[in-house]
mmCIF file of C-alpha atoms and ligand atoms in Angstrom:
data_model
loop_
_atom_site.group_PDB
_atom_site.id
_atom_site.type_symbol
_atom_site.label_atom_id
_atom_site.label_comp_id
_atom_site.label_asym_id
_atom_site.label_seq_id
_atom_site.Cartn_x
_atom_site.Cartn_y
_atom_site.Cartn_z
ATOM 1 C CA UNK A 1 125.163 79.501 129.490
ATOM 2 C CA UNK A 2 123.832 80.583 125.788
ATOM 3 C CA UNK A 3 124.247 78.016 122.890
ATOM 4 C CA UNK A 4 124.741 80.723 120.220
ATOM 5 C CA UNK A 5 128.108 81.631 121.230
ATOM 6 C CA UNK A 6 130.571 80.474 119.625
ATOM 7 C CA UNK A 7 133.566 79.209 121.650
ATOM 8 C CA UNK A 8 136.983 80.255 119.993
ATOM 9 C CA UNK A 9 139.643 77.338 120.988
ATOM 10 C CA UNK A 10 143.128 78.811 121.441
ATOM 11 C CA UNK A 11 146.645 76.724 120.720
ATOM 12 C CA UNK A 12 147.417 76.294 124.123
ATOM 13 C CA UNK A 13 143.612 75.464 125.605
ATOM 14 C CA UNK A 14 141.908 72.716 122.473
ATOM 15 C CA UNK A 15 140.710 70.609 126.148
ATOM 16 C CA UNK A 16 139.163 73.169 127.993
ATOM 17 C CA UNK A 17 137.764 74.502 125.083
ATOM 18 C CA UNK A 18 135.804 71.420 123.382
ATOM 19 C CA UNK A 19 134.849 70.955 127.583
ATOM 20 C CA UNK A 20 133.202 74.044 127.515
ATOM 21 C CA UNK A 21 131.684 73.750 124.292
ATOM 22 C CA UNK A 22 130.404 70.313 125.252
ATOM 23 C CA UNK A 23 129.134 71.974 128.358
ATOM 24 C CA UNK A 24 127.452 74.962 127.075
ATOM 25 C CA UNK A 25 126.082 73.491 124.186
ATOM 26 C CA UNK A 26 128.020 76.517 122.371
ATOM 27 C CA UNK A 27 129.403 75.813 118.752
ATOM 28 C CA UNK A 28 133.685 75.026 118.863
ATOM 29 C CA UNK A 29 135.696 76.768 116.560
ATOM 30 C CA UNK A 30 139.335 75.919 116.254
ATOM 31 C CA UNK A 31 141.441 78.534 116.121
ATOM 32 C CA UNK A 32 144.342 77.929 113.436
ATOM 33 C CA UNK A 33 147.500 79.179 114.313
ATOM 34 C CA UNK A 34 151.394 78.333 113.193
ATOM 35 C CA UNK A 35 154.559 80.194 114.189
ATOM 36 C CA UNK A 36 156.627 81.580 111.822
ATOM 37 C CA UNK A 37 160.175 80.676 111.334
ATOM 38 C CA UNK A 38 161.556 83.608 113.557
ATOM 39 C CA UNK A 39 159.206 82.727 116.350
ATOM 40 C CA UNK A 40 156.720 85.175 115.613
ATOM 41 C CA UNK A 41 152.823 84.046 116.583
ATOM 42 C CA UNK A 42 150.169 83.568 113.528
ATOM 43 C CA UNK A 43 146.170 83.139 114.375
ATOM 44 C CA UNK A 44 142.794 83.500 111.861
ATOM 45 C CA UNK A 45 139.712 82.918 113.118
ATOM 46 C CA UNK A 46 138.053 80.524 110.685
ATOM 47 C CA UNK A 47 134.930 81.626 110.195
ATOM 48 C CA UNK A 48 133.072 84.176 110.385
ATOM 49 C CA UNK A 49 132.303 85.981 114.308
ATOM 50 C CA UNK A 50 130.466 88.888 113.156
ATOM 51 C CA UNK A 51 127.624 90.175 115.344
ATOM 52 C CA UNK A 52 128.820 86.826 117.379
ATOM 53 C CA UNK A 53 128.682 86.461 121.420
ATOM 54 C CA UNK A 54 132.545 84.683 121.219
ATOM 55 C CA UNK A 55 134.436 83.452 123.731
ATOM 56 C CA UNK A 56 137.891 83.242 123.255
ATOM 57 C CA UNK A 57 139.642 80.549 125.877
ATOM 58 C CA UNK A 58 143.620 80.468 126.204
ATOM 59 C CA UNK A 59 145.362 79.450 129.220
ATOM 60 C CA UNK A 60 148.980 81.208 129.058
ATOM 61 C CA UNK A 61 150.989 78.813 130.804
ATOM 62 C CA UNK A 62 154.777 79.061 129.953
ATOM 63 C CA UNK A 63 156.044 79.917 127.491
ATOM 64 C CA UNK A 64 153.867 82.581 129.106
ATOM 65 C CA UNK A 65 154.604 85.299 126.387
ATOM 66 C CA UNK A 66 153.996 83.250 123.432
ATOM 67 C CA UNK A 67 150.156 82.445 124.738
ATOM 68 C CA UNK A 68 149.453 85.676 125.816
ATOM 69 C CA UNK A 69 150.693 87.252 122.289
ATOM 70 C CA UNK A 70 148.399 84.345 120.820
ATOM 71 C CA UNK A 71 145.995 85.431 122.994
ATOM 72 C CA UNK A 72 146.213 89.204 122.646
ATOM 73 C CA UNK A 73 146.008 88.373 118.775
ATOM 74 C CA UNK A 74 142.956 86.350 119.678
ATOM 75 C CA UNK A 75 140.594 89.093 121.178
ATOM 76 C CA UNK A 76 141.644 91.499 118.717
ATOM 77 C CA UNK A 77 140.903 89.802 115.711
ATOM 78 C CA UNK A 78 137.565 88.827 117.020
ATOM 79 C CA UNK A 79 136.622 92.287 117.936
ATOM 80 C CA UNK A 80 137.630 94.237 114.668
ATOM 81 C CA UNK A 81 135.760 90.945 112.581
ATOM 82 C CA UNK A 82 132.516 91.956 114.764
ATOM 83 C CA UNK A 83 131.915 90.157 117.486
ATOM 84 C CA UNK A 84 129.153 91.735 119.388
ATOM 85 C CA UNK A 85 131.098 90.856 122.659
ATOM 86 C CA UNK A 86 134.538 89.243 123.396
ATOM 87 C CA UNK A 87 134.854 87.215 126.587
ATOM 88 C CA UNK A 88 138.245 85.876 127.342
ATOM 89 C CA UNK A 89 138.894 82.982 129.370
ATOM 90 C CA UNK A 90 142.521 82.516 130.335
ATOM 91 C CA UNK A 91 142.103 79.247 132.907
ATOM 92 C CA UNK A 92 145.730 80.246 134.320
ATOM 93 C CA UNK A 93 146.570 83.917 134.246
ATOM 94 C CA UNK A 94 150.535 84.442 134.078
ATOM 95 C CA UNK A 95 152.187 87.015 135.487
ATOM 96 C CA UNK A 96 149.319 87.066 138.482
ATOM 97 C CA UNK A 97 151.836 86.026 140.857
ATOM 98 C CA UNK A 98 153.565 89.545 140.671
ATOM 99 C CA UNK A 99 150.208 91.640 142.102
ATOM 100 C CA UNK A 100 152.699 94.280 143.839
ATOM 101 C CA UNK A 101 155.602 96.191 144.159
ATOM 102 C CA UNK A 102 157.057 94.059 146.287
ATOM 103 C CA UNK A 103 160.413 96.373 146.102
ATOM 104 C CA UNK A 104 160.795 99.980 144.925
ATOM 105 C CA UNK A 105 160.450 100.401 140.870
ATOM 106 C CA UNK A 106 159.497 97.011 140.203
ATOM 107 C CA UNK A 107 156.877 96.374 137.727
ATOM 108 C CA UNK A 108 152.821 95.527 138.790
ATOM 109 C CA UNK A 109 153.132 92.867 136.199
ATOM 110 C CA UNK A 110 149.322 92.014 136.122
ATOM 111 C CA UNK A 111 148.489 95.306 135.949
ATOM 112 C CA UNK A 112 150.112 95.628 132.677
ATOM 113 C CA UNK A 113 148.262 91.952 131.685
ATOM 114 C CA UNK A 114 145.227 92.451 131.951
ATOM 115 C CA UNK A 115 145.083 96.149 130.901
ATOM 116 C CA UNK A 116 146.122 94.743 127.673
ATOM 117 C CA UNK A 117 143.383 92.040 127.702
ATOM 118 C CA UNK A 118 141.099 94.477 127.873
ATOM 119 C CA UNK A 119 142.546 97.026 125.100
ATOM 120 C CA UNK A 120 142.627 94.480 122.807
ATOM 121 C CA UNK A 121 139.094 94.013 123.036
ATOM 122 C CA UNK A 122 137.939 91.726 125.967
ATOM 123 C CA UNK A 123 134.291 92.541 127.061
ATOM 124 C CA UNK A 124 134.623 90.222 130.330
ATOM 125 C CA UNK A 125 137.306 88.411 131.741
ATOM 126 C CA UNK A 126 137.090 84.775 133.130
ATOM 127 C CA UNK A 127 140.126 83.247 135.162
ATOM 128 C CA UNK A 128 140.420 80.443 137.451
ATOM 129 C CA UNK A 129 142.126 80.543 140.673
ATOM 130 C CA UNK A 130 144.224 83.925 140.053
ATOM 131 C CA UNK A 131 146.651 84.337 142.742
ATOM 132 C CA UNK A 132 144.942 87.401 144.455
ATOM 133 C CA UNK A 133 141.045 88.315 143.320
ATOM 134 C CA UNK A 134 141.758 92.159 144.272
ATOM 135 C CA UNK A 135 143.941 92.296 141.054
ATOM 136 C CA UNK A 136 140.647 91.948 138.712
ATOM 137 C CA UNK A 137 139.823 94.994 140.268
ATOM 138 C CA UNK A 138 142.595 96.560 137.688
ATOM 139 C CA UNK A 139 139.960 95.939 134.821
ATOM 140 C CA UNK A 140 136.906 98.048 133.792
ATOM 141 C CA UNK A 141 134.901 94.876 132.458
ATOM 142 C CA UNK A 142 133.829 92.600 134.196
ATOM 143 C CA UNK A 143 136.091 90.257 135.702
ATOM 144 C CA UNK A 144 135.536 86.697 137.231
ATOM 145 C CA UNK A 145 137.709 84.771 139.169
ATOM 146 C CA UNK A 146 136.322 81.176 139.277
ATOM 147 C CA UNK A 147 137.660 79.001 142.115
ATOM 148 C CA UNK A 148 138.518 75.072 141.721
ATOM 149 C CA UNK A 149 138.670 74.145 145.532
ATOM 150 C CA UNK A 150 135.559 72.239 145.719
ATOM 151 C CA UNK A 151 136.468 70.295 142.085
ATOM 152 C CA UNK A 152 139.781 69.250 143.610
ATOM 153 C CA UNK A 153 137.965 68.412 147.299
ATOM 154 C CA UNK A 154 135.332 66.446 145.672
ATOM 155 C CA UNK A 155 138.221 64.082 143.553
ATOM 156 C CA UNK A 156 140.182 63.737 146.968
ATOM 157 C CA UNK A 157 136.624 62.739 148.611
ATOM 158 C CA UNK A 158 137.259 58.956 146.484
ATOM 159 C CA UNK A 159 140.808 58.844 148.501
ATOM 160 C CA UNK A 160 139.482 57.444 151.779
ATOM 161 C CA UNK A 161 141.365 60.640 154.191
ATOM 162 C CA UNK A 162 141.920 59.137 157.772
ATOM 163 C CA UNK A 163 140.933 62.130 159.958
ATOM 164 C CA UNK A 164 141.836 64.658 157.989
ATOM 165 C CA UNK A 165 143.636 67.387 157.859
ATOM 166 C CA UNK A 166 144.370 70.739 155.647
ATOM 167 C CA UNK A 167 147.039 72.933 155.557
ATOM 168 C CA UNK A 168 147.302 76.174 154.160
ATOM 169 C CA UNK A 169 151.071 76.555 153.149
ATOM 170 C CA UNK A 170 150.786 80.165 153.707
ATOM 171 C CA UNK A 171 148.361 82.714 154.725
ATOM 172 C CA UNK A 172 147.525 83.673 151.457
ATOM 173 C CA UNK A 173 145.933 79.985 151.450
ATOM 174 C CA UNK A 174 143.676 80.139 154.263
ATOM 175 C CA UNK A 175 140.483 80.685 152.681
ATOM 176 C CA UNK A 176 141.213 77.662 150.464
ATOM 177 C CA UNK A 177 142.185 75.452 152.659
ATOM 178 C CA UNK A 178 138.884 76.129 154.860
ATOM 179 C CA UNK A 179 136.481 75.430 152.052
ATOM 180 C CA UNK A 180 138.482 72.360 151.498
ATOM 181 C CA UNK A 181 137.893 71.001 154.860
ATOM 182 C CA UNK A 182 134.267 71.991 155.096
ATOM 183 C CA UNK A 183 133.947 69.297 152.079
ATOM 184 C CA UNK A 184 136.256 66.803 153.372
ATOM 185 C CA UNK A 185 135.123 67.161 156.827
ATOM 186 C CA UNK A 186 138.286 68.217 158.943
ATOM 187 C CA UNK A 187 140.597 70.655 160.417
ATOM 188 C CA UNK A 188 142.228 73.193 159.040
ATOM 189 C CA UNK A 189 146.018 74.434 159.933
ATOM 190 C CA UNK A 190 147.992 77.358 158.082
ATOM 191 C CA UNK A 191 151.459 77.623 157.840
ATOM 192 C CA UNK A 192 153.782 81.199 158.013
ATOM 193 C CA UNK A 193 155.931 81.158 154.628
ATOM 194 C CA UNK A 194 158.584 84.523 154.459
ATOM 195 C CA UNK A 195 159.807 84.466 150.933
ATOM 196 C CA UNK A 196 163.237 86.379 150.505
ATOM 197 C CA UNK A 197 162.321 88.926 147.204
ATOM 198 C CA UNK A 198 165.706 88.954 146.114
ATOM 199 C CA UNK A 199 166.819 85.445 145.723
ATOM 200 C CA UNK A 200 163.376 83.531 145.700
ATOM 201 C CA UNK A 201 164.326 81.488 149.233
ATOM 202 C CA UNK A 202 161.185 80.960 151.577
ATOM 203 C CA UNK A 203 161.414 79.866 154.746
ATOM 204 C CA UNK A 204 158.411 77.937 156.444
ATOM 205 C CA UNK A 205 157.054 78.008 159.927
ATOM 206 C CA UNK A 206 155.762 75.110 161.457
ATOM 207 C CA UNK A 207 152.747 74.984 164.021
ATOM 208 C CA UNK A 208 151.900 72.981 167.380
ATOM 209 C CA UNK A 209 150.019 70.056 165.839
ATOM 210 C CA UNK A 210 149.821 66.780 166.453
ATOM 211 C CA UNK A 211 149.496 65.191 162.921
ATOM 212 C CA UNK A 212 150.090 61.327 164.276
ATOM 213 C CA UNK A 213 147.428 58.983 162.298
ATOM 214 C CA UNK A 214 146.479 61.791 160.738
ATOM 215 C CA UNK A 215 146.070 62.221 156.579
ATOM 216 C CA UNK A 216 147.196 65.345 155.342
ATOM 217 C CA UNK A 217 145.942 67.468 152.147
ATOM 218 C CA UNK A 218 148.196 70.770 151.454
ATOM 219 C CA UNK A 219 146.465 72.986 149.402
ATOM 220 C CA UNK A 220 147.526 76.122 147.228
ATOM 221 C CA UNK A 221 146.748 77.907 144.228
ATOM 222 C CA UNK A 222 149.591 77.101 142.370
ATOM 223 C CA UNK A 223 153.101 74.966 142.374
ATOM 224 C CA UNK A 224 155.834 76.410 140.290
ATOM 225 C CA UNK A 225 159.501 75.050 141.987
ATOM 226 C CA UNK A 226 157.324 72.955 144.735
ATOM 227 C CA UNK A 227 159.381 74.607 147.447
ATOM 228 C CA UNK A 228 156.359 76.046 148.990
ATOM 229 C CA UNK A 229 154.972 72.407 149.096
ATOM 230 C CA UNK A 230 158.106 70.830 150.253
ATOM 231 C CA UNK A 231 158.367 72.669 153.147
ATOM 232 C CA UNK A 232 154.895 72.316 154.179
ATOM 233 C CA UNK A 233 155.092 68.646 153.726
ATOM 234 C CA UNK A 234 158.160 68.056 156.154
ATOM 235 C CA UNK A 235 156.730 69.944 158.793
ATOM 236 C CA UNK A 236 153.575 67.428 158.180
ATOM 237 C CA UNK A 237 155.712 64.794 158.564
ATOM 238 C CA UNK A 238 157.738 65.873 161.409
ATOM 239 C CA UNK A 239 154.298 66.087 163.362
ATOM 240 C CA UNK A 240 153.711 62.632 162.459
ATOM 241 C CA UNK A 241 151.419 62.601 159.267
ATOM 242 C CA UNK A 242 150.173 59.863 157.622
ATOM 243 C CA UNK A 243 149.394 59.985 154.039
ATOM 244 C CA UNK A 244 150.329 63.146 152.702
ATOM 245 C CA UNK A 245 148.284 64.433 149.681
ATOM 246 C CA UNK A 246 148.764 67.962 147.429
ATOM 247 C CA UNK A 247 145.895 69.484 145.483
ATOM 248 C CA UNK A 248 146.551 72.555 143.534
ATOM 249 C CA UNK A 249 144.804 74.223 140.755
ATOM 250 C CA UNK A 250 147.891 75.344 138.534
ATOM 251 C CA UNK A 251 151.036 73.039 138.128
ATOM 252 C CA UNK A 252 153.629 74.501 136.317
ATOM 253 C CA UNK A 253 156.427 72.172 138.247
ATOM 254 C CA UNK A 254 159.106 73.555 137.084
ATOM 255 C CA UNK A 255 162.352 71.460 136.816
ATOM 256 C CA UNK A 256 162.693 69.213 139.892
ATOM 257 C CA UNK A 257 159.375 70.413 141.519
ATOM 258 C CA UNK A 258 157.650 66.767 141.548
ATOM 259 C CA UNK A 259 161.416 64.544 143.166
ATOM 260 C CA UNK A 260 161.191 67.865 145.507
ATOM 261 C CA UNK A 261 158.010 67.492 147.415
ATOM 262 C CA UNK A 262 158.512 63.350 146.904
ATOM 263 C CA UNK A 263 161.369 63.613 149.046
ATOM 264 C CA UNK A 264 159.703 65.788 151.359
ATOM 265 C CA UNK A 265 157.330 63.438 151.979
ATOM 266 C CA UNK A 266 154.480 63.924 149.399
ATOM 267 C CA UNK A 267 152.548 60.495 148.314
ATOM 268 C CA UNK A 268 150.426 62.213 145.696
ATOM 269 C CA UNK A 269 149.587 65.351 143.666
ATOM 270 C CA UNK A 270 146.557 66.215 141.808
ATOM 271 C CA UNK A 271 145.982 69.151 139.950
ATOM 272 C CA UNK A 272 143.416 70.860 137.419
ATOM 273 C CA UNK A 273 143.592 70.778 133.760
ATOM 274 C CA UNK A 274 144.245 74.806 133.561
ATOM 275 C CA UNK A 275 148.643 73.897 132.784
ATOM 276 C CA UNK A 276 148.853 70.337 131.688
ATOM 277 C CA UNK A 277 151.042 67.818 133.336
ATOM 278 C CA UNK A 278 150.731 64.415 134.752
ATOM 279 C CA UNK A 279 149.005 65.267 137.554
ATOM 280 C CA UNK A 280 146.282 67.531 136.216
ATOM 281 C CA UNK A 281 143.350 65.424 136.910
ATOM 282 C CA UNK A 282 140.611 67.308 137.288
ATOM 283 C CA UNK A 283 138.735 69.272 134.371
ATOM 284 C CA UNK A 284 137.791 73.213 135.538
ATOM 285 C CA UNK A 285 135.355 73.838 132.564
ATOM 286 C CA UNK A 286 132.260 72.872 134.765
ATOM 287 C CA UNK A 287 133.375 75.861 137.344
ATOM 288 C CA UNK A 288 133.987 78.123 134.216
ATOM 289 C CA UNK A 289 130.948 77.460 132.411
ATOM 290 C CA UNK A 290 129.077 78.504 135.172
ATOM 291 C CA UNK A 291 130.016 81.546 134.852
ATOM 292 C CA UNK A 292 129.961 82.246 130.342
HETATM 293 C C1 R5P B 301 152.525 82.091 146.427
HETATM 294 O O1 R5P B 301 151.978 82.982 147.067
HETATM 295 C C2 R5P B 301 151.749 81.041 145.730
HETATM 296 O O2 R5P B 301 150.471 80.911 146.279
HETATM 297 C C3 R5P B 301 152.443 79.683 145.748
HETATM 298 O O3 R5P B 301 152.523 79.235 147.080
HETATM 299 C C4 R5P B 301 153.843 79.783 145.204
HETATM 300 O O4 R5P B 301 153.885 80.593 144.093
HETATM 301 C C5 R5P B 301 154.389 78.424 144.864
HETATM 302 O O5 R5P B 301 155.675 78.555 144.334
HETATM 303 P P1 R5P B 301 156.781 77.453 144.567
HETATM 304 O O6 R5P B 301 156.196 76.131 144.121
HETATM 305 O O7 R5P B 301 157.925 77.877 143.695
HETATM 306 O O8 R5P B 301 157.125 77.451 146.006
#
């Protein structure tokens, strides 16, 4: 953590960045920005970043495109003004989700992403919670995925969890879900999720667990339609779950996502501050400043 960097706030990210610059003791520089009437993205840097450590912070939560043009336009800037280095923190990285060619001739979407972070001009690369780690591996700078499981663990500490325990809605999940229940102190169960590629359906499989007087904390990177969730949470409640909480870093709940996991059963969702929404609770910039 250096307090002569200057920490360049981006439209979509003004909380995350006066966090870190709180945090870091770093100077805050608000970006300015406007659209212009055909939709087109604006930015200047305000003062001056030559010969500056900078680092730029935009989260690119939808409209996905829009931030990551902002952001793009961001980096850039910043690097042709001087900066003597250019790291980017995008809190939550679009386009993560779609790390493979899932069917024949589709595109490696974050491939594409974060090449173009780093052509613009990105020296290192700071992310929260990307869906798979392995896809930093696409960059030549340095790039940092920062997790949020133990900030969301610690918040559900203050709920008082009967017993608890913490499911992994898919495999992918696992590894999550296990550091969560080393800090709230219980079990750990992970669920089989197929996902049809075509029309988005996923089907869920349940486990032999005996959930009776039992809370419940499902855990996952992020929640986008809350169908993942949903499902997860009435196989909780089939097994005879008590309380049954969600913690995710990213939620985009899109449309009906929140009444869709209510109905299944849900009692509360919490969520970090990486998309904003009513639920996102808990600040990431401590895990991210560790890391500037
Ligand atoms: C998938 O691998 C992710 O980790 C999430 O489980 C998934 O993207 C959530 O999407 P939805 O809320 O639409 O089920």
């Amino acid at each position: 953590m250096k307090q002569e960097m200057l920490i360049l706030a981006g439209p979509a990210s003004p909380r995350t960045a006066e966090h870190l610059a709180e945090l870091t003791g770093a100077q805050l520089v608000k970006v300015e920005y406007k659209r212009f009437p055909d939709g087109e993205s604006y930015i200047r840097l305000p003062v001056s970043v030559e010969g500056e450590e900078v680092v730029v912070v935009q989260t690119t939560y939808p409209e996905q495109d829009k931030r990551l043009v902002e952001l793009l336009l961001m980096i850039e800037t910043a690097k042709d003004l001087g900066a003597k280095s250019v790291t980017t923190v995008a809190p939550y990285l679009a386009y993560a989700r779609q790390d493979r060619q899932f069917r024949d001739g589709e595109a490696l979407s974050v491939k594409t992403v974060l090449r173009l972070i780093e052509a613009a001009g990105a020296t290192k690369f700071v992310t929260v919670d990307i869906h798979k780690k392995e896809s930093l591996s696409w960059l030549s700078i340095e790039g940092i995925n920062v997790t949020a499981v133990e900030l969301l663990s610690e918040h559900l500490k203050k709920q008082k969890l009967s017993n608890p325990v913490v499911i992994a809605p898919d495999v992918g999940a696992k590894w999550r879900a296990e550091k969560a229940a080393e800090i709230l102190r219980g079990e750990t169960v992970v669920l089989e999720k197929h996902r049809d590629r075509i029309t988005g359906e996923i089907v869920t499989k349940g486990v032999e667990v005996d959930l009776r007087g039992r809370d419940v904390v499902i855990i996952d990177d992020l929640i986008s339609t809350g169908g993942t969730i949903a499902n997860a949470a009435k196989i909780a409640k089939k097994k005879g779950a008590g309380k049954v909480y969600v913690a995710c870093t990213h939620a985009l709940l899109i449309g009906a996502a929140m009444e869709k996991m209510v109905k299944a059963g849900v009692d509360e969702v919490i969520a970090t501050d990486t998309v904003p929404s009513p639920v996102s609770v808990v600040g990431v910039a401590p895990a991210i400043a560790k890391v500037l």
